[in-house]
Amino acid sequence: MEETHAPGGGHAAGRDPARDPAAGADPAGEPPCEAESAGGRRGDTVAAVVRQWRIVHPGLDTGPMEVIGRINRCAALLQQAEDAPLRRAGLSRPEFDLLGALRRTGHELTPGELARETFSSGAAVTKRLKQLTERGLVERRGDARDRRVVHLRLTDAGRDLVDGILPVQLAYETAVLSGLDGPEQSELAALLAELLSRLEGRLGVPRA
């Protein structure tokens, strides 16, 4: 998912946290998803949206918005801030996901397999692979039995790039989640895993 919508309309991902304090904290500072619920210690942007909808439509149950809206909001803020290590390496998140899939599976993949691994469309994968190949990070090998099939693998430069970025990226993500203690992180991960499993079973795997 490459574009995230804020609850009640509008594109939350298009706001610049450097210019809009409500759009999230600085990557080196407080985690952007640390805002409390409407009944918590302090309000967040979704709480304000929910209050407004309750005034306009007091009879509606806004409970789902309080969950989905916050997931969308966190996703938007993370898209803006989390990928600083990737930007320094000249990579987008989708490009890094392709490189990461080739690295973690440990073997060659076809473009179709990469699309499934990264939840992306075939057209998007083809475009990204062209850019990564031109940078010398991925190399292609034709299939000896079927000329229509292409096998892809990381070059040495691609493998070194992934191995260099991953620890930095994980350190950043650790800092983002530092406002939650270990049990809270585990509980959140379990709840999100349950929600994701149900959505994937009901809706199928979304395509970027």
PDB file of C-alpha atoms in Angstrom, residues 1-4 79 92-95 97-98 114-128 200 204-208:
ATOM      1  CA  MET A   1       0.000   0.000   0.000  1.00  0.00           C
ATOM      2  CA  GLU A   2       1.720   3.103  -1.224  1.00  0.00           C
ATOM      3  CA  GLU A   3      -0.872   5.745  -0.334  1.00  0.00           C
ATOM      4  CA  THR A   4      -2.648   6.083   2.966  1.00  0.00           C
ATOM      5  CA  GLN A  79       5.960   6.293   5.495  1.00  0.00           C
ATOM      6  CA  SER A  92      12.540   3.778  -1.871  1.00  0.00           C
ATOM      7  CA  ARG A  93      10.763   1.438   0.536  1.00  0.00           C
ATOM      8  CA  PRO A  94       9.312  -0.689  -2.338  1.00  0.00           C
ATOM      9  CA  GLU A  95      12.783  -1.026  -3.886  1.00  0.00           C
ATOM     10  CA  ASP A  97      11.445  -4.616  -0.146  1.00  0.00           C
ATOM     11  CA  LEU A  98      12.451  -6.217  -3.461  1.00  0.00           C
ATOM     12  CA  LEU A 114       8.795 -11.150  -6.196  1.00  0.00           C
ATOM     13  CA  ALA A 115       5.370  -9.582  -6.730  1.00  0.00           C
ATOM     14  CA  ARG A 116       3.834 -12.098  -4.338  1.00  0.00           C
ATOM     15  CA  GLU A 117       6.619 -11.696  -1.785  1.00  0.00           C
ATOM     16  CA  THR A 118       6.279  -7.911  -1.706  1.00  0.00           C
ATOM     17  CA  PHE A 119       2.475  -7.607  -2.171  1.00  0.00           C
ATOM     18  CA  SER A 120       3.038  -5.558  -5.330  1.00  0.00           C
ATOM     19  CA  SER A 121       1.626  -5.565  -8.835  1.00  0.00           C
ATOM     20  CA  GLY A 122       3.603  -7.108 -11.677  1.00  0.00           C
ATOM     21  CA  ALA A 123       3.887  -3.772 -13.461  1.00  0.00           C
ATOM     22  CA  ALA A 124       5.284  -2.069 -10.356  1.00  0.00           C
ATOM     23  CA  VAL A 125       7.825  -4.851  -9.820  1.00  0.00           C
ATOM     24  CA  THR A 126       8.970  -4.667 -13.443  1.00  0.00           C
ATOM     25  CA  LYS A 127       9.565  -0.921 -13.175  1.00  0.00           C
ATOM     26  CA  ARG A 128      11.476  -1.212  -9.902  1.00  0.00           C
ATOM     27  CA  GLU A 200      -5.885 -11.473   4.268  1.00  0.00           C
ATOM     28  CA  GLY A 204      -7.131 -11.590  -0.202  1.00  0.00           C
ATOM     29  CA  VAL A 205      -3.620 -10.172  -0.346  1.00  0.00           C
ATOM     30  CA  PRO A 206      -3.731  -6.465  -1.298  1.00  0.00           C
ATOM     31  CA  ARG A 207      -1.709  -5.309  -4.276  1.00  0.00           C
ATOM     32  CA  ALA A 208       0.325  -2.106  -4.260  1.00  0.00           C
TER      33      ALA A 208
END
